[in-house]
XYZ file of C-alpha atoms in Angstrom:
150
model
C 6.881 36.906 -33.244
C 9.112 35.660 -30.419
C 8.996 32.326 -29.059
C 9.412 32.099 -25.184
C 10.597 28.601 -24.237
C 10.272 29.314 -20.573
C 6.515 29.095 -20.913
C 6.757 25.639 -22.117
C 6.307 23.052 -19.495
C 7.631 19.661 -19.370
C 5.324 16.814 -18.905
C 5.098 15.018 -15.486
C 7.164 11.917 -15.319
C 5.585 8.504 -16.304
C 6.993 5.633 -14.352
C 5.782 2.133 -15.362
C 7.148 -0.836 -13.279
C 10.728 0.533 -12.906
C 12.154 3.971 -12.166
C 13.412 6.387 -9.705
C 10.895 8.525 -7.692
C 12.146 11.524 -6.005
C 8.809 13.294 -5.376
C 7.721 12.607 -1.684
C 3.961 12.669 -2.522
C 4.637 10.088 -5.271
C 6.756 7.949 -2.947
C 4.054 8.111 -0.309
C 1.409 7.109 -2.984
C 3.480 3.989 -3.952
C 3.990 2.979 -0.416
C 0.621 3.503 1.163
C -1.012 0.486 -0.474
C 1.615 -1.794 0.895
C 0.350 -4.225 3.546
C 2.303 -7.171 4.404
C 5.937 -6.913 3.379
C 9.214 -8.586 3.780
C 12.011 -6.015 4.345
C 15.813 -5.989 3.948
C 18.063 -3.299 5.511
C 21.281 -2.782 3.842
C 24.174 -0.383 4.891
C 26.839 0.071 2.068
C 25.632 -3.095 0.354
C 25.813 -5.232 3.521
C 22.739 -6.773 4.949
C 22.046 -5.446 8.450
C 18.745 -6.846 9.276
C 15.737 -8.486 7.523
C 12.101 -9.449 8.627
C 8.547 -9.432 7.885
C 5.721 -6.992 9.024
C 2.885 -4.859 8.269
C 2.986 -1.221 6.935
C 0.937 0.623 9.479
C 1.614 4.148 8.526
C 3.262 5.981 5.535
C 3.927 9.851 6.189
C 6.072 12.829 5.400
C 7.361 14.694 8.445
C 11.009 15.985 8.795
C 10.664 15.798 12.524
C 9.639 12.041 12.833
C 11.603 8.824 12.313
C 11.066 5.631 10.125
C 10.670 2.944 12.593
C 10.437 -0.780 12.108
C 9.813 -2.787 15.320
C 7.567 -5.750 16.581
C 6.458 -6.610 12.875
C 5.359 -3.109 12.431
C 6.521 -0.523 9.804
C 6.067 3.153 10.167
C 7.626 4.648 7.002
C 8.595 8.410 6.791
C 9.389 9.158 3.179
C 11.410 12.161 4.575
C 13.803 9.703 5.899
C 14.909 8.782 2.402
C 16.326 10.627 -0.696
C 14.427 8.690 -3.262
C 12.774 5.458 -4.036
C 13.726 3.004 -6.777
C 10.824 0.997 -8.233
C 12.142 -2.466 -9.504
C 10.894 -5.675 -10.833
C 12.292 -9.098 -9.600
C 13.351 -11.831 -12.198
C 9.892 -13.448 -11.110
C 8.163 -10.325 -12.293
C 7.122 -9.014 -8.931
C 7.539 -5.312 -8.001
C 9.660 -4.252 -4.998
C 10.644 -0.805 -3.524
C 14.112 0.289 -2.529
C 14.119 3.289 -0.253
C 17.511 4.923 -0.576
C 19.241 7.313 1.804
C 22.996 7.899 1.439
C 24.525 4.354 2.013
C 21.338 2.877 3.508
C 18.776 0.902 1.540
C 15.502 -0.383 2.838
C 14.033 -2.929 0.531
C 10.366 -3.585 0.769
C 8.920 -6.556 -0.977
C 5.185 -6.993 -0.871
C 3.922 -10.210 0.317
C 0.223 -9.354 -0.372
C -1.166 -8.689 -4.006
C -3.639 -5.896 -4.486
C -5.257 -7.713 -7.472
C -5.924 -10.829 -5.248
C -7.102 -8.798 -2.310
C -9.526 -6.857 -4.447
C -10.987 -9.916 -6.233
C -11.320 -11.662 -2.887
C -12.976 -8.526 -1.323
C -15.415 -8.573 -4.068
C -16.070 -12.196 -3.657
C -16.619 -11.651 0.148
C -19.002 -8.729 -0.590
C -20.985 -10.794 -3.032
C -21.262 -13.593 -0.333
C -22.230 -11.076 2.288
C -24.875 -9.516 0.014
C -26.414 -13.117 -0.480
C -26.285 -13.822 3.250
C -28.132 -10.415 3.942
C -30.662 -11.179 1.196
C -31.370 -14.573 2.837
C -31.811 -13.044 6.295
C -34.146 -10.448 5.043
C -36.084 -12.973 3.059
C -36.348 -15.139 6.307
C -37.480 -12.043 8.317
C -40.286 -11.373 5.735
C -41.391 -14.981 5.939
C -41.376 -14.776 9.733
C -43.394 -11.545 9.775
C -45.870 -13.087 7.258
C -46.297 -16.160 9.399
C -46.683 -13.952 12.572
C -49.430 -12.017 10.873
C -51.507 -15.139 10.516
C -51.459 -16.064 14.192
C -53.363 -14.266 17.088
C -51.188 -14.144 20.277
C -53.796 -12.922 22.819
């Protein structure tokens, strides 16, 4: 019985908190959830610019540019060779997009866990308000049925 090693597949990478991502779809998946970020732009290790803005679009297109202007970030993963996922000494994740001697560091200023829990709270509050409005409408209809308006 012969054993064919070429048929054995390697498992897909598993990256937890730190690592290098080269797959453009994986890069896009990591970046698409970013909202409000602080960014630092380095060339050959020297800080060129920095600022704060909102990630408005993350895409993959070899014909389009990554652009940052007017506090808006349009990120093309094809503009970068790879993404380094890192954790700060404070325990917060950040993303370095690398292309040759260029590094674009994105530091999330919003926390998905906090956004999700506040969204759930807001949904619960909204549901309570809707219940109150519907109850008030039913009460109003019951009151109107008892009155003759002729």
